[in-house]
Short mmCIF file of C-alpha atoms in Angstrom, two decimals:
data_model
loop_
_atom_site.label_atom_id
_atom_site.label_comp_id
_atom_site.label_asym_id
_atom_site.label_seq_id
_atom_site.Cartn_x
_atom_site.Cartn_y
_atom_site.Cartn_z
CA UNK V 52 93.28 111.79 169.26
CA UNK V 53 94.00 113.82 166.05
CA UNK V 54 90.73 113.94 164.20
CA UNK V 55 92.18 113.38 161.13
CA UNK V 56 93.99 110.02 162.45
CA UNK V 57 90.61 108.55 163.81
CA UNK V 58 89.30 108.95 159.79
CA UNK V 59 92.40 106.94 158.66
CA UNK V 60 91.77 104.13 161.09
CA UNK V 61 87.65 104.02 160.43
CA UNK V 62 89.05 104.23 156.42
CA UNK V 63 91.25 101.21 156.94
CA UNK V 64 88.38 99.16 159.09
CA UNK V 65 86.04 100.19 156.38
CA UNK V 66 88.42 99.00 153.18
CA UNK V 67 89.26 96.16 154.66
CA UNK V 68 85.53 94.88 155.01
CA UNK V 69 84.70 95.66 151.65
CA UNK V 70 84.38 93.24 148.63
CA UNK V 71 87.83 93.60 146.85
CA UNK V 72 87.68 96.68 144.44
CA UNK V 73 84.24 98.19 145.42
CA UNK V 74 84.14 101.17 147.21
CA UNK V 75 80.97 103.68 148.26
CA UNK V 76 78.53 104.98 146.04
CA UNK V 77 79.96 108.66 146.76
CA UNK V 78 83.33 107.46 146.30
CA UNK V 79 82.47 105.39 142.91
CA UNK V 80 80.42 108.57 141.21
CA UNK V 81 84.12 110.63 141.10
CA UNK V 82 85.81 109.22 137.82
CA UNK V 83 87.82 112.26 136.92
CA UNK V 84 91.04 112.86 139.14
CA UNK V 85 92.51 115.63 136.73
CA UNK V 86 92.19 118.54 138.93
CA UNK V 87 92.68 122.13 138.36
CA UNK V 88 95.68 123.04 136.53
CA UNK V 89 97.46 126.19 138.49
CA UNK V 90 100.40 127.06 136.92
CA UNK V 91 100.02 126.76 132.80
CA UNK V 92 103.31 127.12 130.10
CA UNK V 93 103.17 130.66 128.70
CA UNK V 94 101.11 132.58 131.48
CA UNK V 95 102.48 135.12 133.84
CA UNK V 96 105.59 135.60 131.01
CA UNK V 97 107.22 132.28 131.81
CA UNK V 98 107.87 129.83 128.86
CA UNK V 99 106.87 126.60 131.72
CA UNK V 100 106.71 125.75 135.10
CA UNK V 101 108.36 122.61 136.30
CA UNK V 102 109.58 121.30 139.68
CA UNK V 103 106.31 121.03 141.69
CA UNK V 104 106.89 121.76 145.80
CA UNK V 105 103.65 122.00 148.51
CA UNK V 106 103.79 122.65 151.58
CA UNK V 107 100.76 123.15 154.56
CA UNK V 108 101.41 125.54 157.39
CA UNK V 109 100.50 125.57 160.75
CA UNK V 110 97.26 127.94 159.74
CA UNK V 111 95.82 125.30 156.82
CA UNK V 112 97.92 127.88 154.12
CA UNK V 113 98.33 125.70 151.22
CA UNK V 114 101.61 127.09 149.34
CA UNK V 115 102.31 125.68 145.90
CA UNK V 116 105.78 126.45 144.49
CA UNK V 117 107.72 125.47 141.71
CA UNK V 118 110.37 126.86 138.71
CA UNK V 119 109.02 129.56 136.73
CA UNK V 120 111.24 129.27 133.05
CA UNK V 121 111.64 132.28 131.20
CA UNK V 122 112.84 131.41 128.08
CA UNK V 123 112.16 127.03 127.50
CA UNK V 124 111.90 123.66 129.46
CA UNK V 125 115.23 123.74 129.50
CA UNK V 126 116.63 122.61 133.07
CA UNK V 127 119.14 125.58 132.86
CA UNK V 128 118.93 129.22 131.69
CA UNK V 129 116.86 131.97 133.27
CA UNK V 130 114.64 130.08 136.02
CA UNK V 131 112.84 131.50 139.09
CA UNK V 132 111.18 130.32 142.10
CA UNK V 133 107.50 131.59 142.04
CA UNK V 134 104.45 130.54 144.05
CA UNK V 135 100.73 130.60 144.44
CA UNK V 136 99.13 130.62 147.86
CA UNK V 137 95.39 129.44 148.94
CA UNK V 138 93.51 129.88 151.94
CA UNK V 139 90.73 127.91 151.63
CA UNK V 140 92.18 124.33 150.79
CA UNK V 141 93.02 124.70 146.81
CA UNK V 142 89.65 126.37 145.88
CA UNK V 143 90.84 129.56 145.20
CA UNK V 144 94.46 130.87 144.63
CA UNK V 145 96.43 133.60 144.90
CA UNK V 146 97.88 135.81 141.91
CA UNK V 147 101.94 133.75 141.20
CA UNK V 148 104.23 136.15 142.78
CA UNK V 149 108.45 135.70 142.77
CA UNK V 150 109.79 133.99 145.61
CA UNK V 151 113.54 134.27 144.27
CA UNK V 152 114.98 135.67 140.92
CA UNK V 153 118.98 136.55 140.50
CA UNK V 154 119.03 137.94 136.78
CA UNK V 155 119.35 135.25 134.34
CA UNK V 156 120.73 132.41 136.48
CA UNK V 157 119.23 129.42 137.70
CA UNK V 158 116.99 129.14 141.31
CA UNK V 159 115.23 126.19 141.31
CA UNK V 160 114.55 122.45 142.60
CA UNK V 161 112.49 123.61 145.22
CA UNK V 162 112.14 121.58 148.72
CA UNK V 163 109.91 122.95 151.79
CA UNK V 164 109.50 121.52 155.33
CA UNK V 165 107.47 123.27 157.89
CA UNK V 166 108.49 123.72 161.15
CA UNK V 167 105.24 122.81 163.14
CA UNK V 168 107.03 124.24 166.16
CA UNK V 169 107.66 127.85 165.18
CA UNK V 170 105.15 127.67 162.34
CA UNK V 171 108.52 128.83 160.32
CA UNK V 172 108.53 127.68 156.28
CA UNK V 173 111.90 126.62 155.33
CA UNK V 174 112.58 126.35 151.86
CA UNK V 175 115.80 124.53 150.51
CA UNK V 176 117.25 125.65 146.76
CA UNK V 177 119.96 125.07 144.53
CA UNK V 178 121.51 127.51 142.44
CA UNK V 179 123.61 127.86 139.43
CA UNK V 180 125.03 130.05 136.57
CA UNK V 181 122.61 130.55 133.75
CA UNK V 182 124.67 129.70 131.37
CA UNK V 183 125.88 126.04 132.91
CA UNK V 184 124.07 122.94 132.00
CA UNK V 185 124.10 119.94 134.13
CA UNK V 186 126.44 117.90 131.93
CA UNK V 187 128.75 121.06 132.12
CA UNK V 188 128.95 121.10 135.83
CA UNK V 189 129.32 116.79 136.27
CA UNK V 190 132.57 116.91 134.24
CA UNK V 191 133.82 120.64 135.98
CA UNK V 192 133.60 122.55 132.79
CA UNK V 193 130.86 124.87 133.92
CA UNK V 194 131.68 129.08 134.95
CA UNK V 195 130.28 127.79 138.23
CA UNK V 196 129.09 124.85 140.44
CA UNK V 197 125.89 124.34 141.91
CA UNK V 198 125.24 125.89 145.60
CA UNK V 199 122.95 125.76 148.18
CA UNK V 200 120.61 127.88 149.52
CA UNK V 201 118.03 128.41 152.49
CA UNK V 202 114.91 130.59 152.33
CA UNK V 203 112.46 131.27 155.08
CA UNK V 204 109.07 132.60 155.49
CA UNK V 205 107.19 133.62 159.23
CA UNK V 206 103.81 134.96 157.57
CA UNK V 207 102.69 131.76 155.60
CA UNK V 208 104.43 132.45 152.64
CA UNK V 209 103.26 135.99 151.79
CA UNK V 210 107.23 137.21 151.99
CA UNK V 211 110.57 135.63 152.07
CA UNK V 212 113.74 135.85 153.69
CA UNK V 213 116.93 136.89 151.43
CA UNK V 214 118.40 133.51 150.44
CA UNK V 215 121.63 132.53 152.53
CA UNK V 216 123.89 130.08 151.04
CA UNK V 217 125.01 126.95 152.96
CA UNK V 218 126.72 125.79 150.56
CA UNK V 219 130.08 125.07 152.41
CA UNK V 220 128.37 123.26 155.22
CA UNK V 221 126.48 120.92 153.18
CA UNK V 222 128.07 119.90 150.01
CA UNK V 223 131.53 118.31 149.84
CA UNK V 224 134.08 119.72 148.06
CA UNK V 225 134.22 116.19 145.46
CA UNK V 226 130.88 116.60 144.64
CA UNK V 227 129.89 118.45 141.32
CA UNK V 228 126.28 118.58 140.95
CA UNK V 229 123.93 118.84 143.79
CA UNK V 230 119.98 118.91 144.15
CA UNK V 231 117.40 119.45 147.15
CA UNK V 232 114.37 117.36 146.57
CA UNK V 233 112.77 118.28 144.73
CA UNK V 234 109.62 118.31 146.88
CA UNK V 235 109.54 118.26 150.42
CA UNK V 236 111.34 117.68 154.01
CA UNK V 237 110.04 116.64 156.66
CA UNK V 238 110.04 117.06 160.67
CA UNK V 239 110.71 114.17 162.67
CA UNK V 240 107.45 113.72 165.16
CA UNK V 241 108.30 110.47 166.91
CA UNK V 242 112.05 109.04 168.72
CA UNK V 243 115.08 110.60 169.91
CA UNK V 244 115.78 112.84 166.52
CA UNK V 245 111.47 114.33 167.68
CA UNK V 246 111.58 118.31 166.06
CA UNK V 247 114.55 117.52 163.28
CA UNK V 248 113.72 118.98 159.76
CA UNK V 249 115.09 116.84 157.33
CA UNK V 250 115.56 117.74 153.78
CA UNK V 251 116.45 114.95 150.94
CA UNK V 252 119.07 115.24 148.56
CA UNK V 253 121.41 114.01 145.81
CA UNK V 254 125.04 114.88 144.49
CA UNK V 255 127.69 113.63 141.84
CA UNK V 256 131.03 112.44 142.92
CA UNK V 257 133.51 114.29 140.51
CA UNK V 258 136.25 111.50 140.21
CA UNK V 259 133.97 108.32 139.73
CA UNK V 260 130.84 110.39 138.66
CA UNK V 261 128.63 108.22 140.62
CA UNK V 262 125.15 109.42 142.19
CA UNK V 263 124.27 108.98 145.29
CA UNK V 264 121.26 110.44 147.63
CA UNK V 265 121.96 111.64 150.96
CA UNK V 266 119.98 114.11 153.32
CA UNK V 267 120.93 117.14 155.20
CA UNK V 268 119.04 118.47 158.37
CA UNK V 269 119.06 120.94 160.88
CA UNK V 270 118.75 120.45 165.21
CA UNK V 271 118.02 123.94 165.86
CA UNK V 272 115.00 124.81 163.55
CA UNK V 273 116.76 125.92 160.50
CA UNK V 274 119.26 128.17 161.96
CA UNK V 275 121.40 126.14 160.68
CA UNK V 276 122.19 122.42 158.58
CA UNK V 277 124.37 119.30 158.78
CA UNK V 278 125.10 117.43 155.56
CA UNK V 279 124.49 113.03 156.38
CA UNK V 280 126.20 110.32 154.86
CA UNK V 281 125.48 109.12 151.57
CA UNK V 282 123.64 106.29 149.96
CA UNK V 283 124.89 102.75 150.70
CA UNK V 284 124.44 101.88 146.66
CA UNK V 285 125.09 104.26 144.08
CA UNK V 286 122.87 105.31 140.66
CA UNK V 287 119.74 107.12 142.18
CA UNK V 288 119.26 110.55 142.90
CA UNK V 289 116.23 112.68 143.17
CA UNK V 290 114.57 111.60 146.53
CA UNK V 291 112.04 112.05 149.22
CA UNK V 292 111.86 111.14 152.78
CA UNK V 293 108.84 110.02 154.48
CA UNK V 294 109.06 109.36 158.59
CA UNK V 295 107.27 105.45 159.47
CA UNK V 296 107.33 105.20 162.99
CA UNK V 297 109.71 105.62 166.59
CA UNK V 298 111.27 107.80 164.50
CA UNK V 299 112.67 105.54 161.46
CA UNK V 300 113.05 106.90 158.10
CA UNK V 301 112.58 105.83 155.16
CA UNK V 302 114.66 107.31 151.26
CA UNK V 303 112.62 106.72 148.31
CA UNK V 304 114.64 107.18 145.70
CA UNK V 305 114.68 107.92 141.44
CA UNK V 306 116.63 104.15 140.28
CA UNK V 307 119.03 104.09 137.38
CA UNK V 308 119.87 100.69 138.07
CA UNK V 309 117.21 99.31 135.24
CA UNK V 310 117.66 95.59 136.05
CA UNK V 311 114.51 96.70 138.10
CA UNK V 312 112.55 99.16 136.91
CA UNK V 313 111.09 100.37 140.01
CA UNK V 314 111.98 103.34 142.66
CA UNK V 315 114.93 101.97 145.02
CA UNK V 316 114.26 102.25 148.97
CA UNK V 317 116.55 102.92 151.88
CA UNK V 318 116.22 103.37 156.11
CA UNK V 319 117.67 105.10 158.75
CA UNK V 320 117.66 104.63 162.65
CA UNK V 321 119.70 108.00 162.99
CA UNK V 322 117.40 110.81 161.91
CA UNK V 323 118.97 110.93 158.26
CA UNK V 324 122.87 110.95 159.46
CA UNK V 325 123.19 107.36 157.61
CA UNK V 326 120.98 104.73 155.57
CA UNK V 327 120.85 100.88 155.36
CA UNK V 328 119.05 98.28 153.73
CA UNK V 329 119.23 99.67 150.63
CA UNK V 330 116.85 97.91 148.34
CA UNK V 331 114.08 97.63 144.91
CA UNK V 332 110.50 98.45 146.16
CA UNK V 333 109.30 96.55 142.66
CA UNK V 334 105.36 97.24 143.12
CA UNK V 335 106.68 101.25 142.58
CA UNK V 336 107.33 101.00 138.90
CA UNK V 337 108.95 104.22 137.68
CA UNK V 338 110.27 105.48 134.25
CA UNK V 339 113.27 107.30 135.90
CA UNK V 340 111.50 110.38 136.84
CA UNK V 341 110.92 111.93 140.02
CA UNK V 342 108.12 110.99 142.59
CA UNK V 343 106.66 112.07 145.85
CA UNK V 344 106.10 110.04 149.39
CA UNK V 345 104.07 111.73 152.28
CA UNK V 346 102.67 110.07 155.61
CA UNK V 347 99.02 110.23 155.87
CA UNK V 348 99.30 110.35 159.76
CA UNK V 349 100.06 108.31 162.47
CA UNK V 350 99.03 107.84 166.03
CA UNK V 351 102.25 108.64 168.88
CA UNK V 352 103.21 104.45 169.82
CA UNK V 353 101.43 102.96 166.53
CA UNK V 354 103.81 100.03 165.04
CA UNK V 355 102.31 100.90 161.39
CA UNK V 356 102.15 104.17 159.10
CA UNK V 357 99.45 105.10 156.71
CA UNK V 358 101.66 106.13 153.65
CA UNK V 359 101.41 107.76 150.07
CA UNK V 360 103.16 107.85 147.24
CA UNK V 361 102.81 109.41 143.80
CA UNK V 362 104.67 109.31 140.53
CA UNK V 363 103.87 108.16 136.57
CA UNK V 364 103.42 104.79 137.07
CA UNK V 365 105.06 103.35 134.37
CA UNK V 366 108.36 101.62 133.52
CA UNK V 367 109.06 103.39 129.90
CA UNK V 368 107.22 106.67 129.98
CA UNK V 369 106.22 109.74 131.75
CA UNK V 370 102.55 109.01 131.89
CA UNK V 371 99.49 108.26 133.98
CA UNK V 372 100.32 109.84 137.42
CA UNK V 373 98.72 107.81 140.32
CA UNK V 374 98.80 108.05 143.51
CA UNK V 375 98.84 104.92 145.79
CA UNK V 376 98.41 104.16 149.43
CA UNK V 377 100.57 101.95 151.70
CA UNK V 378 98.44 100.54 155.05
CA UNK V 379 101.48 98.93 156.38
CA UNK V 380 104.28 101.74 156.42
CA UNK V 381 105.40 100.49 153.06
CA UNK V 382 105.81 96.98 152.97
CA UNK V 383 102.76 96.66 150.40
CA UNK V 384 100.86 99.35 148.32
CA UNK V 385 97.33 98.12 148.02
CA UNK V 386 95.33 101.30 147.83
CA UNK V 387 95.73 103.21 144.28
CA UNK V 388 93.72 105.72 141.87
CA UNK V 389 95.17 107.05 138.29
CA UNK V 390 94.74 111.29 138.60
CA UNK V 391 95.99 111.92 134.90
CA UNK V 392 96.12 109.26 132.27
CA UNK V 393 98.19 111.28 130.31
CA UNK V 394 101.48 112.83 129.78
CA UNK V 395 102.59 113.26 133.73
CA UNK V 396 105.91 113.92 135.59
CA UNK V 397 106.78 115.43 138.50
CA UNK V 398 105.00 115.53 141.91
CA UNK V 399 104.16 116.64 145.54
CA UNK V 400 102.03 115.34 148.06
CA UNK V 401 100.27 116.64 150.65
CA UNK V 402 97.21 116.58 153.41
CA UNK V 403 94.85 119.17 154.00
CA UNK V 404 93.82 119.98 156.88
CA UNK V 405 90.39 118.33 156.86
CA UNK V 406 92.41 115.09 155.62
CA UNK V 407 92.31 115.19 152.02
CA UNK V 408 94.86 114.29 149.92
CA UNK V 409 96.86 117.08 147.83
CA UNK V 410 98.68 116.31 144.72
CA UNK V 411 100.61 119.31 142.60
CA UNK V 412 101.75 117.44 139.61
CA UNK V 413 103.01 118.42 136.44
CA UNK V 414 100.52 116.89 133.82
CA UNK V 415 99.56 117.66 129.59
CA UNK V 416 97.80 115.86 126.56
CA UNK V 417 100.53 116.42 124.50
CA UNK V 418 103.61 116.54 127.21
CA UNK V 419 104.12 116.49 130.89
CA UNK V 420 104.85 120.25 131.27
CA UNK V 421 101.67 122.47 129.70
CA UNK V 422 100.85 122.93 133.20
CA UNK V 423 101.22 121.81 136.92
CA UNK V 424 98.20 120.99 138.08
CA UNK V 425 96.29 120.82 141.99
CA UNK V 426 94.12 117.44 142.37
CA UNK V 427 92.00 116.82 145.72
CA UNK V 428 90.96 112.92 146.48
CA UNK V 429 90.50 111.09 149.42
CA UNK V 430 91.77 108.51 151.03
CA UNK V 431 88.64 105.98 150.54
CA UNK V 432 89.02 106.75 146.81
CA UNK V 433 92.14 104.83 146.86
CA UNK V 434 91.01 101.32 146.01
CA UNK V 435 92.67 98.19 146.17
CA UNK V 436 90.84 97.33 142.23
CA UNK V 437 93.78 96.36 139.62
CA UNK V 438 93.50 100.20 137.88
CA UNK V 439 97.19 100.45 137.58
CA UNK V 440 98.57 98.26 135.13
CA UNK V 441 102.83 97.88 134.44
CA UNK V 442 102.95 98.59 130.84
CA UNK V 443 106.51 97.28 130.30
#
C-alpha cells in the first residue's frame, strides 16, 4: 500500500477519536501557517507575481510557477511565465528563471499536470496581445484574441519546450476570452478514462457573453488535446478539477451567481467530456476569487477520497486563506486551518512526497499580491475546531 495512503487512514482513525477540536501536543505548538514567501513584488525586475501554479514530479521536484509582471498588477501588459524549482521539499529554492516571454505580450494563467507515466510536465497557457485587456477581448474590440498554448518539460523543469499553440483544437470559434486554470490538471488514476490528463478551463460566449467552465484533455500523453463540453449552468469560470473515485470527477468552480456566496460544484462520469449535477457547495464560502482542490490520496477500490481545498475564505473579501480537508470525497469539509489571516488570493495545492501538504498562495499585510508565498502543514493540523468563521 502507498505509504503515504496508510498515514491518511491512521490520520482519519486518529481525528475521529479525538475530543472535537483538540489535536496533539506537536500539532497544537505550530500556530503560525504563514510560510515562506518565494516570489516578492519588485524582485528579480518584475513589478508582481500573480497566478500561483505547483506541480510535483515523478523525482519529489517541487516546481512553483506563476506570472512574472513587468510593469503593474495589471492582468494585461508585459507578463511572463517564470519559475522557481526545489529539490528538497520547499526548503531551499532555486534562483526564478523564464519559462516563456514573447516581448511585451501577455503569457500567463499557468496550469501544470504531470504525467506520472512518462514523468513528462505539461504546462497549459493562454496568451494574448499586450496591449488587449480582458474587457477588450469579451466584446471583440481587442488587436487579438486569447490563444492557447502547450509547454513541456522531460528534465523536471530545468528547460522547456517551445510553446505550440492549440488553439484551433480547443477553443471554439464563439468564444472570446479563454483561461487554463489557473492551477493544475490532473491524471485520471482510477476507471475507464485511467492515464487521461485533464486540464480545467473557462471561456466567454461572444453573442450572449455568458461564462461557462469546461475542460480539455489529452488520450495520448499530451501529444495532443480535445476540448469537452461546457458547464450545464452558466456564470463561473476559473476552475479546478480534483479526481474522487472509479474515476468520477469533480469541477470546482469561481460562482458569480451571489444568491450563494459559495464556490459552485459539478461531476462527470466521462473523464471531463461532459458535467452534471451542477450545484452550490455552501460550506466553501468564496469572495469570487480563485481557489485550489487537490486529492490527498486514495487507495485503488476505496468508495471515499481524502480531499483539499484552499481559497480566502470569505464571502466579501480577499482575505484569510485556509485550507480545509474533506474525509468524505466532498460531501462535508470538517478538517480546516487559517495559513494567512491577511490579505490572500490566489492558490495551489499540493503533496509532497513524504505527505505534507503544499500551498503556493498569493498573500500581503497590505494586499494580496506583495508576494506568493510556500506554506508546509500537515494533514493532522487540519482540525475540525470552528477557526473559520463566514464573515458575511
Amino acid at each position: 500500500m502507498n505509504p503515504k495512503c496508510m498515514q491518511t487512514r491512521s490520520l482519519i482513525v486518529f481525528m475521529l477519536l479525538m475530543p472535537y477540536g483538540t489535536s496533539n501536543a506537536d500539532d497544537r505548538a505550530t500556530t503560525a501557517y504563514s510560510g515562506d514567501a518565494i516570489f516578492v513584488a519588485g524582485e528579480d525586475g518584475y513589478d508582481t507575481y500573480r497566478i500561483p501554479a505547483l506541480a510535483v514530479t515523478n523525482r519529489g521536484t517541487v516546481l512553483a510557477i506563476c506570472e512574472g509582471r513587468v510593469n503593474a498588477s495589471s492582468d494585461a501588459g508585459d507578463i511572463d511565465l517564470v519559475i522557481k524549482r526545489s529539490t528538497d521539499s520547499g526548503e531551499t529554492w532555486s534562483d526564478l528563471n523564464v519559462i516563456w516571454s514573447d516581448e511585451r505580450n501577455t503569457c500567463g494563467n499557468p496550469c501544470t499536470v504531470v504525467d506520472r507515466d512518462t514523468g513528462t510536465i505539461w504546462l497549459l497557457s493562454t496568451w494574448n496581445h499586450g496591449s488587449d485587456h480582458e474587457r477588450q477581448i469579451i466584446n471583440q474590440q481587442s488587436k487579438d484574441t486569447r490563444r492557447v498554448f502547450v509547454l513541456a518539460s522531460q528534465d523536471d523543469g530545468l528547460t522547456w519546450s517551445e510553446p505550440q499553440q492549440i488553439t484551433d483544437n480547443v477553443k471554439l470559434e464563439d468564444w472570446t476570452w479563454y483561461a487554463t486554470g489557473p492551477g493544475s490538471g490532473i491524471q485520471i488514476q482510477q476507471g475507464p478514462h485511467q492515464g487521461r490528463l485533464v486540464i480545467p478551463c473557462d471561456h466567454i460566449e461572444a453573442d450572449s457573453k455568458r461564462y461557462y467552465s469546461h475542460a480539455i484533455f489529452s488520450d495520448d500523453h499530451g501529444q495532443t488535446w480535445q476540448l469537452g463540453d461546457s458547464t450545464p449552468n452558466h456564470r463561473v469560470n476559473e476552475c479546478q478539477v480534483v479526481e474522487i473515485a472509479g474515476g468520477r470527477l469533480m469541477l470546482n468552480m469561481r460562482n458569480y451567481d451571489r444568491s450563494q456566496k459559495s464556490r459552485q460544484i459539478a461531476f462527470s462520469d466521462n473523464g471531463g467530456e461532459t458535467w452534471k449535477d451542477q450545484t452550490f457547495d455552501t460550506t466553501l464560502v468564496d469572495p469570487i476569487c480563485q481557489a485550489a482542490i487537490e486529492r490527498f490520496c486514495f487507495e485503488k477500490g476505496e468508495s471515499e477520497s481524502v480531499l483539499l481545498f484552499s481559497n480566502p475564505a470569505s464571502t466579501s473579501s480577499r482575505t484569510k486563506m485556509t485550507l480545509r480537508a474533506s474525509y468524505d470525497s466532498g460531501k462535508t469539509w470538517t478538517g480546516q486551518r487559517v495559513l494567512f489571516a491577511a490579505a490572500a488570493a490566489y492558490s495551489d495545492l499540493a503533496v509532497l512526497p513524504n505527505g505534507t501538504i503544499a500551498c503556493f498562495h498569493e498573500a500581503g499585510q497590505k494586499n494580496a499580491y506583495e508576494s506568493i508565498r510556500f506554506t508546509k502543514i500537515k494533514l493532522s493540523q487540519l482540525t475540525a475546531s470552528p477557526e473559520v468563521s463566514d464573515d458575511k
